[in-house]
Amino acid sequence: MPIEQSRRAAVSLEETSAFCAQIALILSAGMPLHDGLEALSQTCGGARGGEAYAAVSRRVTEGGLFGEALKESGIFPKYMVEMATIGERTGKLEQVCQSLAAHYRREAQVRSAVKSATAYPLVLMAMMACVIAVLTFKVVPIFEQALGGMGLSVGGGAGALMQLGMGVGKGVMVAVGLAAVLILVSAVLLRTRFRSQALRALSRLFPPLKKLGERIFAARFASVMAMMLRSGFPIEEALQMTPAIIGDEAVRQRVEAVGRDVAEGLSFADALERCALFDGLSMRVIRTGCVAGQADISLAQVADRYEEEVDEGISRLVSIIEPTLVALLSIVIGAILLSVMLPMAGIISSIV
């Protein structure tokens, strides 16, 4: 029986990776899955998600499928659930769990690297915004009041400098505030059911993310198709199951179009070329494999190449995050200097 919605708590990426690795270990040892799950639920009884682990164990012990039990628990990622279901049907659950363990371990490392690269510059930018606010709304007005008490006024060029500096300060605060709101909203949406829509919006703002996302889903498609063809599934049936693992709606529609084209009599290679999911080099590899009767091998090769490209692309993106934020921070600091120095220069000019 599914766990009540109010009691569900999604496990972290690290916990998901560890769970998949433990399942792979259980299967590689030749231990029945229901016995292994029971032992796992006992060891994780006090941990977060322990009750869900117990529910998965009970469901499998009662004769249910592992993939269905994961889905009913409500705490595991959809991609993991769909892959486990496919792994059961193909008899490759151990290999699938090993792959999932590596996938979520790598995703956790990437998320940690992104947090490390962005945390310090963002905190420093927020502190600088606070400094600007204090200078603009507290310090400069005090100087103006002091000048007024001495019978002096800030006018002409001095007043213009002061107004320009205060305008720069306010502009920086607005920009920093908008950036903070955008980051906060994005972070919240990525943890909700609107994750795919948020990623789609971010990919429109940052084109490299869109290309990287397409590579990820293409690699998933090729990897699953290779596994299913290797297990003896007909291409038509494999194409009916693979759209479930695609998290992007646009890419899923292209994969479904491949299935329709094959059902209408088009060859698998021609259908793939029509959907434009793979680049020219990959299509030549796949077409050669299909002609040689080794489509599963060629798809596995393409999946490996795309996964390597994805890893390299993610590493590049992470590596440029901190320099980009530092450059933006330098602009903020320059604006702070203007917002402080221009009013001060105006006040000094009025005194002299």
mmCIF file of C-alpha atoms in Angstrom:
data_model
loop_
_atom_site.group_PDB
_atom_site.id
_atom_site.type_symbol
_atom_site.label_atom_id
_atom_site.label_comp_id
_atom_site.label_asym_id
_atom_site.label_seq_id
_atom_site.Cartn_x
_atom_site.Cartn_y
_atom_site.Cartn_z
ATOM 1 C CA MET A 1 0.000 0.000 0.000
ATOM 2 C CA PRO A 2 1.409 3.428 -0.909
ATOM 3 C CA ILE A 3 2.717 5.599 1.884
ATOM 4 C CA GLU A 4 0.524 8.587 2.698
ATOM 5 C CA GLN A 5 1.526 11.715 0.854
ATOM 6 C CA SER A 6 2.049 13.707 4.046
ATOM 7 C CA ARG A 7 4.615 11.222 5.266
ATOM 8 C CA ARG A 8 6.665 11.047 2.095
ATOM 9 C CA ALA A 9 10.127 12.556 2.140
ATOM 10 C CA ALA A 10 12.215 12.285 -0.999
ATOM 11 C CA VAL A 11 15.647 10.855 -0.362
ATOM 12 C CA SER A 12 18.758 12.804 -1.294
ATOM 13 C CA LEU A 13 20.939 12.068 -4.308
ATOM 14 C CA GLU A 14 23.576 10.485 -2.060
ATOM 15 C CA GLU A 15 20.983 8.211 -0.436
ATOM 16 C CA THR A 16 19.549 7.276 -3.823
ATOM 17 C CA SER A 17 23.008 6.371 -5.096
ATOM 18 C CA ALA A 18 23.729 4.295 -1.994
ATOM 19 C CA PHE A 19 20.379 2.500 -2.270
ATOM 20 C CA CYS A 20 21.009 1.577 -5.924
ATOM 21 C CA ALA A 21 24.514 0.378 -5.086
ATOM 22 C CA GLN A 22 23.139 -1.813 -2.288
ATOM 23 C CA ILE A 23 20.520 -3.343 -4.577
ATOM 24 C CA ALA A 24 23.220 -4.097 -7.160
ATOM 25 C CA LEU A 25 25.345 -5.695 -4.422
ATOM 26 C CA ILE A 26 22.419 -7.853 -3.272
ATOM 27 C CA LEU A 27 21.754 -9.062 -6.803
ATOM 28 C CA SER A 28 25.425 -9.695 -7.600
ATOM 29 C CA ALA A 29 25.684 -11.868 -4.468
ATOM 30 C CA GLY A 30 22.840 -14.057 -5.766
ATOM 31 C CA MET A 31 20.617 -13.121 -2.821
ATOM 32 C CA PRO A 32 16.841 -13.068 -3.455
ATOM 33 C CA LEU A 33 15.712 -9.498 -3.886
ATOM 34 C CA HIS A 34 12.957 -9.685 -1.258
ATOM 35 C CA ASP A 35 15.405 -11.040 1.352
ATOM 36 C CA GLY A 36 17.919 -8.329 0.547
ATOM 37 C CA LEU A 37 15.274 -5.608 0.729
ATOM 38 C CA GLU A 38 14.079 -6.911 4.078
ATOM 39 C CA ALA A 39 17.609 -6.785 5.478
ATOM 40 C CA LEU A 40 18.087 -3.316 3.981
ATOM 41 C CA SER A 41 14.843 -2.032 5.499
ATOM 42 C CA GLN A 42 15.926 -3.296 8.917
ATOM 43 C CA THR A 43 19.294 -1.546 8.760
ATOM 44 C CA CYS A 44 17.687 1.702 7.502
ATOM 45 C CA GLY A 45 14.693 1.651 9.851
ATOM 46 C CA GLY A 46 15.714 4.795 11.720
ATOM 47 C CA ALA A 47 17.003 6.700 8.720
ATOM 48 C CA ARG A 48 15.059 9.132 6.577
ATOM 49 C CA GLY A 49 12.955 7.077 4.177
ATOM 50 C CA GLY A 50 13.300 3.977 6.354
ATOM 51 C CA GLU A 51 9.541 3.500 6.421
ATOM 52 C CA ALA A 52 9.441 3.719 2.630
ATOM 53 C CA TYR A 53 12.221 1.123 2.375
ATOM 54 C CA ALA A 54 10.104 -1.173 4.543
ATOM 55 C CA ALA A 55 7.097 -0.565 2.286
ATOM 56 C CA VAL A 56 9.178 -1.460 -0.786
ATOM 57 C CA SER A 57 10.337 -4.631 0.960
ATOM 58 C CA ARG A 58 6.766 -5.642 1.869
ATOM 59 C CA ARG A 59 5.512 -4.969 -1.657
ATOM 60 C CA VAL A 60 8.227 -7.119 -3.257
ATOM 61 C CA THR A 61 7.786 -9.862 -0.647
ATOM 62 C CA GLU A 62 4.082 -9.995 -1.506
ATOM 63 C CA GLY A 63 5.004 -10.712 -5.104
ATOM 64 C CA GLY A 64 4.982 -7.205 -6.522
ATOM 65 C CA LEU A 65 7.479 -5.869 -9.010
ATOM 66 C CA PHE A 66 10.447 -3.879 -7.747
ATOM 67 C CA GLY A 67 9.744 -0.965 -10.098
ATOM 68 C CA GLU A 68 6.129 -0.747 -8.967
ATOM 69 C CA ALA A 69 7.203 -0.833 -5.322
ATOM 70 C CA LEU A 70 9.623 2.038 -5.914
ATOM 71 C CA LYS A 71 6.890 4.048 -7.615
ATOM 72 C CA GLU A 72 4.412 3.450 -4.802
ATOM 73 C CA SER A 73 6.944 4.535 -2.168
ATOM 74 C CA GLY A 74 6.893 8.037 -3.646
ATOM 75 C CA ILE A 75 10.416 8.949 -2.503
ATOM 76 C CA PHE A 76 12.576 7.954 -5.455
ATOM 77 C CA PRO A 77 13.246 9.939 -8.675
ATOM 78 C CA LYS A 78 11.048 9.119 -11.652
ATOM 79 C CA TYR A 79 14.064 8.307 -13.818
ATOM 80 C CA MET A 80 15.255 5.719 -11.302
ATOM 81 C CA VAL A 81 11.787 4.146 -11.114
ATOM 82 C CA GLU A 82 11.442 3.882 -14.897
ATOM 83 C CA MET A 83 14.951 2.492 -15.308
ATOM 84 C CA ALA A 84 14.353 -0.113 -12.585
ATOM 85 C CA THR A 85 11.162 -1.164 -14.363
ATOM 86 C CA ILE A 86 13.027 -1.568 -17.635
ATOM 87 C CA GLY A 87 15.851 -3.390 -15.854
ATOM 88 C CA GLU A 88 13.370 -5.921 -14.488
ATOM 89 C CA ARG A 89 11.786 -6.515 -17.875
ATOM 90 C CA THR A 90 15.138 -6.987 -19.577
ATOM 91 C CA GLY A 91 16.695 -9.081 -16.811
ATOM 92 C CA LYS A 92 19.422 -6.439 -16.386
ATOM 93 C CA LEU A 93 18.382 -5.011 -13.018
ATOM 94 C CA GLU A 94 21.840 -5.457 -11.491
ATOM 95 C CA GLN A 95 23.563 -3.562 -14.312
ATOM 96 C CA VAL A 96 20.856 -0.893 -14.247
ATOM 97 C CA CYS A 97 21.289 -0.359 -10.499
ATOM 98 C CA GLN A 98 25.059 -0.090 -10.902
ATOM 99 C CA SER A 99 24.560 2.514 -13.604
ATOM 100 C CA LEU A 100 22.017 4.402 -11.497
ATOM 101 C CA ALA A 101 24.348 4.408 -8.500
ATOM 102 C CA ALA A 102 27.095 5.984 -10.609
ATOM 103 C CA HIS A 103 24.624 8.421 -12.193
ATOM 104 C CA TYR A 104 23.277 9.790 -8.909
ATOM 105 C CA ARG A 105 26.729 9.836 -7.307
ATOM 106 C CA ARG A 106 27.980 11.947 -10.214
ATOM 107 C CA GLU A 107 24.908 14.214 -10.030
ATOM 108 C CA ALA A 108 25.475 14.744 -6.305
ATOM 109 C CA GLN A 109 29.111 15.673 -6.967
ATOM 110 C CA VAL A 110 28.090 18.156 -9.652
ATOM 111 C CA ARG A 111 25.487 19.752 -7.376
ATOM 112 C CA SER A 112 28.057 20.047 -4.590
ATOM 113 C CA ALA A 113 30.574 21.622 -6.976
ATOM 114 C CA VAL A 114 28.007 24.160 -8.186
ATOM 115 C CA LYS A 115 27.114 25.099 -4.608
ATOM 116 C CA SER A 116 30.793 25.529 -3.725
ATOM 117 C CA ALA A 117 31.447 27.673 -6.780
ATOM 118 C CA THR A 118 28.466 29.963 -6.213
ATOM 119 C CA ALA A 119 28.139 30.229 -2.439
ATOM 120 C CA TYR A 120 31.028 32.635 -1.660
ATOM 121 C CA PRO A 121 30.483 35.122 -4.544
ATOM 122 C CA LEU A 122 26.724 35.235 -3.907
ATOM 123 C CA VAL A 123 27.152 35.845 -0.187
ATOM 124 C CA LEU A 124 29.718 38.567 -0.910
ATOM 125 C CA MET A 125 27.372 40.220 -3.417
ATOM 126 C CA ALA A 126 24.579 40.221 -0.830
ATOM 127 C CA MET A 127 26.911 41.814 1.737
ATOM 128 C CA MET A 128 27.940 44.450 -0.766
ATOM 129 C CA ALA A 129 24.294 45.223 -1.469
ATOM 130 C CA CYS A 130 23.758 45.759 2.259
ATOM 131 C CA VAL A 131 26.761 48.118 2.349
ATOM 132 C CA ILE A 132 25.340 50.105 -0.564
ATOM 133 C CA ALA A 133 21.959 50.330 1.176
ATOM 134 C CA VAL A 134 23.525 51.663 4.371
ATOM 135 C CA LEU A 135 25.663 54.204 2.518
ATOM 136 C CA THR A 136 22.836 55.358 0.267
ATOM 137 C CA PHE A 137 20.040 55.626 2.796
ATOM 138 C CA LYS A 138 21.939 56.354 6.025
ATOM 139 C CA VAL A 139 25.433 57.800 5.574
ATOM 140 C CA VAL A 140 24.852 60.219 2.686
ATOM 141 C CA PRO A 141 21.642 61.718 4.194
ATOM 142 C CA ILE A 142 23.544 62.305 7.459
ATOM 143 C CA PHE A 143 26.181 64.292 5.562
ATOM 144 C CA GLU A 144 23.437 66.273 3.851
ATOM 145 C CA GLN A 145 21.847 67.067 7.212
ATOM 146 C CA ALA A 146 25.236 68.072 8.624
ATOM 147 C CA LEU A 147 25.806 70.434 5.718
ATOM 148 C CA GLY A 148 22.331 71.857 6.164
ATOM 149 C CA GLY A 149 23.060 72.468 9.852
ATOM 150 C CA MET A 150 26.152 74.430 8.838
ATOM 151 C CA GLY A 151 24.102 76.536 6.468
ATOM 152 C CA LEU A 152 25.559 74.872 3.372
ATOM 153 C CA SER A 153 23.673 73.239 0.507
ATOM 154 C CA VAL A 154 24.681 70.739 -2.098
ATOM 155 C CA GLY A 155 23.809 72.122 -5.485
ATOM 156 C CA GLY A 156 25.104 72.517 -8.998
ATOM 157 C CA GLY A 157 27.799 70.026 -10.014
ATOM 158 C CA ALA A 158 28.212 68.746 -6.455
ATOM 159 C CA GLY A 159 24.513 67.931 -6.219
ATOM 160 C CA ALA A 160 24.590 66.227 -9.585
ATOM 161 C CA LEU A 161 27.492 64.018 -8.449
ATOM 162 C CA MET A 162 25.620 63.099 -5.285
ATOM 163 C CA GLN A 163 22.440 62.233 -7.154
ATOM 164 C CA LEU A 164 24.405 60.193 -9.702
ATOM 165 C CA GLY A 165 26.145 58.228 -6.973
ATOM 166 C CA MET A 166 22.902 57.530 -5.140
ATOM 167 C CA GLY A 167 21.270 56.497 -8.409
ATOM 168 C CA VAL A 168 24.101 54.046 -9.109
ATOM 169 C CA GLY A 169 23.748 52.611 -5.617
ATOM 170 C CA LYS A 170 20.010 52.103 -5.960
ATOM 171 C CA GLY A 171 20.451 50.561 -9.403
ATOM 172 C CA VAL A 172 22.951 48.028 -8.056
ATOM 173 C CA MET A 173 20.608 47.127 -5.193
ATOM 174 C CA VAL A 174 17.746 46.534 -7.633
ATOM 175 C CA ALA A 175 19.955 44.381 -9.888
ATOM 176 C CA VAL A 176 21.252 42.313 -6.968
ATOM 177 C CA GLY A 177 17.711 41.940 -5.616
ATOM 178 C CA LEU A 178 16.369 40.723 -8.961
ATOM 179 C CA ALA A 179 19.265 38.256 -9.287
ATOM 180 C CA ALA A 180 18.605 36.970 -5.767
ATOM 181 C CA VAL A 181 14.885 36.510 -6.511
ATOM 182 C CA LEU A 182 15.672 34.693 -9.775
ATOM 183 C CA ILE A 183 18.116 32.345 -8.055
ATOM 184 C CA LEU A 184 15.720 31.686 -5.170
ATOM 185 C CA VAL A 185 12.744 31.006 -7.443
ATOM 186 C CA SER A 186 14.827 28.713 -9.648
ATOM 187 C CA ALA A 187 16.112 26.783 -6.632
ATOM 188 C CA VAL A 188 12.571 26.312 -5.297
ATOM 189 C CA LEU A 189 11.108 25.260 -8.661
ATOM 190 C CA LEU A 190 13.891 22.721 -9.231
ATOM 191 C CA ARG A 191 12.742 20.936 -6.061
ATOM 192 C CA THR A 192 9.076 20.766 -7.059
ATOM 193 C CA ARG A 193 6.992 19.030 -9.709
ATOM 194 C CA PHE A 194 7.721 22.032 -11.958
ATOM 195 C CA ARG A 195 11.361 20.970 -12.263
ATOM 196 C CA SER A 196 11.123 20.153 -15.981
ATOM 197 C CA GLN A 197 9.454 23.509 -16.783
ATOM 198 C CA ALA A 198 12.099 25.353 -14.766
ATOM 199 C CA LEU A 199 14.909 23.543 -16.563
ATOM 200 C CA ARG A 200 13.273 24.339 -19.901
ATOM 201 C CA ALA A 201 13.096 28.040 -19.008
ATOM 202 C CA LEU A 202 16.722 28.071 -17.847
ATOM 203 C CA SER A 203 17.799 26.346 -21.049
ATOM 204 C CA ARG A 204 16.177 29.167 -23.032
ATOM 205 C CA LEU A 205 18.115 31.730 -21.004
ATOM 206 C CA PHE A 206 21.376 29.758 -21.289
ATOM 207 C CA PRO A 207 21.675 27.962 -24.668
ATOM 208 C CA PRO A 208 24.595 25.745 -23.516
ATOM 209 C CA LEU A 209 22.230 24.147 -20.998
ATOM 210 C CA LYS A 210 19.793 23.262 -23.784
ATOM 211 C CA LYS A 211 22.457 21.478 -25.814
ATOM 212 C CA LEU A 212 23.711 19.700 -22.709
ATOM 213 C CA GLY A 213 20.184 18.573 -21.839
ATOM 214 C CA GLU A 214 19.622 17.152 -25.314
ATOM 215 C CA ARG A 215 22.892 15.222 -25.037
ATOM 216 C CA ILE A 216 21.798 13.782 -21.669
ATOM 217 C CA PHE A 217 18.459 12.554 -22.976
ATOM 218 C CA ALA A 218 19.984 11.240 -26.205
ATOM 219 C CA ALA A 219 22.509 9.253 -24.147
ATOM 220 C CA ARG A 220 19.704 7.841 -21.994
ATOM 221 C CA PHE A 221 17.712 6.829 -25.049
ATOM 222 C CA ALA A 222 20.677 5.157 -26.734
ATOM 223 C CA SER A 223 21.716 3.348 -23.553
ATOM 224 C CA VAL A 224 18.238 1.957 -22.832
ATOM 225 C CA MET A 225 17.662 0.950 -26.456
ATOM 226 C CA ALA A 226 21.012 -0.855 -26.484
ATOM 227 C CA MET A 227 20.134 -2.723 -23.283
ATOM 228 C CA MET A 228 16.694 -3.752 -24.539
ATOM 229 C CA LEU A 229 17.905 -4.856 -27.973
ATOM 230 C CA ARG A 230 20.700 -6.839 -26.311
ATOM 231 C CA SER A 231 18.055 -8.553 -24.180
ATOM 232 C CA GLY A 232 16.113 -9.659 -27.266
ATOM 233 C CA PHE A 233 13.302 -7.099 -27.289
ATOM 234 C CA PRO A 234 11.927 -6.170 -30.724
ATOM 235 C CA ILE A 235 12.700 -2.614 -31.767
ATOM 236 C CA GLU A 236 8.995 -1.719 -31.851
ATOM 237 C CA GLU A 237 8.433 -2.811 -28.245
ATOM 238 C CA ALA A 238 11.626 -1.141 -27.054
ATOM 239 C CA LEU A 239 10.554 2.129 -28.656
ATOM 240 C CA GLN A 240 7.246 1.943 -26.801
ATOM 241 C CA MET A 241 9.009 1.753 -23.417
ATOM 242 C CA THR A 242 11.860 4.236 -23.823
ATOM 243 C CA PRO A 243 9.852 7.511 -23.879
ATOM 244 C CA ALA A 244 9.101 7.008 -20.169
ATOM 245 C CA ILE A 245 12.750 7.676 -19.248
ATOM 246 C CA ILE A 246 12.917 10.973 -21.157
ATOM 247 C CA GLY A 247 12.403 13.891 -18.810
ATOM 248 C CA ASP A 248 12.097 16.584 -21.486
ATOM 249 C CA GLU A 249 8.772 16.880 -23.316
ATOM 250 C CA ALA A 250 10.267 18.024 -26.629
ATOM 251 C CA VAL A 251 12.789 15.166 -26.735
ATOM 252 C CA ARG A 252 10.095 12.684 -25.651
ATOM 253 C CA GLN A 253 7.946 13.724 -28.600
ATOM 254 C CA ARG A 254 10.855 13.123 -30.968
ATOM 255 C CA VAL A 255 11.403 9.646 -29.503
ATOM 256 C CA GLU A 256 7.692 8.865 -29.840
ATOM 257 C CA ALA A 257 7.881 10.016 -33.462
ATOM 258 C CA VAL A 258 10.645 7.454 -34.033
ATOM 259 C CA GLY A 259 8.315 4.738 -32.730
ATOM 260 C CA ARG A 260 5.511 5.844 -35.031
ATOM 261 C CA ASP A 261 7.793 5.978 -38.066
ATOM 262 C CA VAL A 262 9.128 2.470 -37.376
ATOM 263 C CA ALA A 263 5.573 1.177 -36.908
ATOM 264 C CA GLU A 264 4.685 2.633 -40.309
ATOM 265 C CA GLY A 265 7.495 0.698 -41.970
ATOM 266 C CA LEU A 266 10.435 3.104 -41.899
ATOM 267 C CA SER A 267 13.767 1.589 -40.927
ATOM 268 C CA PHE A 268 15.087 2.278 -37.423
ATOM 269 C CA ALA A 269 18.126 4.200 -38.711
ATOM 270 C CA ASP A 270 16.039 6.334 -41.078
ATOM 271 C CA ALA A 271 13.549 7.102 -38.302
ATOM 272 C CA LEU A 272 16.368 8.190 -35.996
ATOM 273 C CA GLU A 273 17.873 10.398 -38.682
ATOM 274 C CA ARG A 274 14.488 12.011 -39.310
ATOM 275 C CA CYS A 275 14.027 12.938 -35.630
ATOM 276 C CA ALA A 276 17.502 14.578 -35.554
ATOM 277 C CA LEU A 277 18.268 13.345 -32.048
ATOM 278 C CA PHE A 278 21.874 12.386 -32.855
ATOM 279 C CA ASP A 279 24.618 14.194 -34.730
ATOM 280 C CA GLY A 280 26.015 13.086 -38.070
ATOM 281 C CA LEU A 281 28.900 11.013 -36.689
ATOM 282 C CA SER A 282 26.632 9.153 -34.279
ATOM 283 C CA MET A 283 24.115 8.452 -37.028
ATOM 284 C CA ARG A 284 26.835 6.921 -39.200
ATOM 285 C CA VAL A 285 27.839 4.654 -36.302
ATOM 286 C CA ILE A 286 24.229 3.625 -35.680
ATOM 287 C CA ARG A 287 23.484 3.045 -39.369
ATOM 288 C CA THR A 288 26.593 0.882 -39.724
ATOM 289 C CA GLY A 289 25.561 -1.118 -36.677
ATOM 290 C CA CYS A 290 22.061 -1.665 -38.045
ATOM 291 C CA VAL A 291 23.436 -2.876 -41.387
ATOM 292 C CA ALA A 292 25.819 -5.268 -39.600
ATOM 293 C CA GLY A 293 23.083 -6.556 -37.294
ATOM 294 C CA GLN A 294 24.828 -4.986 -34.263
ATOM 295 C CA ALA A 295 22.483 -2.091 -33.502
ATOM 296 C CA ASP A 296 22.789 -2.656 -29.757
ATOM 297 C CA ILE A 297 26.580 -2.346 -29.851
ATOM 298 C CA SER A 298 26.522 0.820 -31.966
ATOM 299 C CA LEU A 299 23.895 2.414 -29.704
ATOM 300 C CA ALA A 300 25.973 1.558 -26.636
ATOM 301 C CA GLN A 301 29.018 3.207 -28.249
ATOM 302 C CA VAL A 302 27.025 6.340 -29.012
ATOM 303 C CA ALA A 303 25.660 6.416 -25.454
ATOM 304 C CA ASP A 304 29.192 6.166 -24.023
ATOM 305 C CA ARG A 305 30.430 8.993 -26.248
ATOM 306 C CA TYR A 306 27.515 11.240 -25.350
ATOM 307 C CA GLU A 307 27.959 10.541 -21.631
ATOM 308 C CA GLU A 308 31.611 11.543 -21.900
ATOM 309 C CA GLU A 309 30.599 14.752 -23.701
ATOM 310 C CA VAL A 310 28.016 15.470 -20.995
ATOM 311 C CA ASP A 311 30.594 14.994 -18.224
ATOM 312 C CA GLU A 312 33.017 17.317 -20.015
ATOM 313 C CA GLY A 313 30.276 19.879 -20.645
ATOM 314 C CA ILE A 314 29.178 19.881 -17.006
ATOM 315 C CA SER A 315 32.790 20.274 -15.876
ATOM 316 C CA ARG A 316 33.237 23.250 -18.203
ATOM 317 C CA LEU A 317 30.041 24.905 -16.991
ATOM 318 C CA VAL A 318 31.011 24.436 -13.348
ATOM 319 C CA SER A 319 34.499 25.775 -14.020
ATOM 320 C CA ILE A 320 33.184 29.033 -15.534
ATOM 321 C CA ILE A 321 30.577 29.709 -12.845
ATOM 322 C CA GLU A 322 32.999 31.118 -10.280
ATOM 323 C CA PRO A 323 34.990 33.348 -12.707
ATOM 324 C CA THR A 324 31.721 34.701 -14.103
ATOM 325 C CA LEU A 325 30.419 35.531 -10.651
ATOM 326 C CA VAL A 326 33.752 37.101 -9.699
ATOM 327 C CA ALA A 327 33.551 39.313 -12.807
ATOM 328 C CA LEU A 328 30.017 40.358 -11.853
ATOM 329 C CA LEU A 329 31.220 40.984 -8.312
ATOM 330 C CA SER A 330 33.956 43.275 -9.654
ATOM 331 C CA ILE A 331 31.269 45.302 -11.435
ATOM 332 C CA VAL A 332 29.301 45.513 -8.195
ATOM 333 C CA ILE A 333 32.373 46.696 -6.293
ATOM 334 C CA GLY A 334 33.006 49.337 -8.952
ATOM 335 C CA ALA A 335 29.425 50.495 -8.587
ATOM 336 C CA ILE A 336 29.876 50.659 -4.821
ATOM 337 C CA LEU A 337 32.942 52.868 -5.240
ATOM 338 C CA LEU A 338 30.965 55.164 -7.527
ATOM 339 C CA SER A 339 27.984 55.261 -5.194
ATOM 340 C CA VAL A 340 30.262 56.207 -2.291
ATOM 341 C CA MET A 341 32.890 58.399 -3.913
ATOM 342 C CA LEU A 342 30.608 60.529 -6.081
ATOM 343 C CA PRO A 343 28.427 61.726 -3.182
ATOM 344 C CA MET A 344 31.544 62.285 -1.067
ATOM 345 C CA ALA A 345 33.121 64.247 -3.896
ATOM 346 C CA GLY A 346 29.954 66.310 -4.153
ATOM 347 C CA ILE A 347 29.912 67.041 -0.429
ATOM 348 C CA ILE A 348 33.608 67.958 -0.391
ATOM 349 C CA SER A 349 33.089 70.247 -3.385
ATOM 350 C CA SER A 350 30.236 72.023 -1.626
ATOM 351 C CA ILE A 351 32.392 72.585 1.471
ATOM 352 C CA VAL A 352 35.381 73.872 -0.458
#
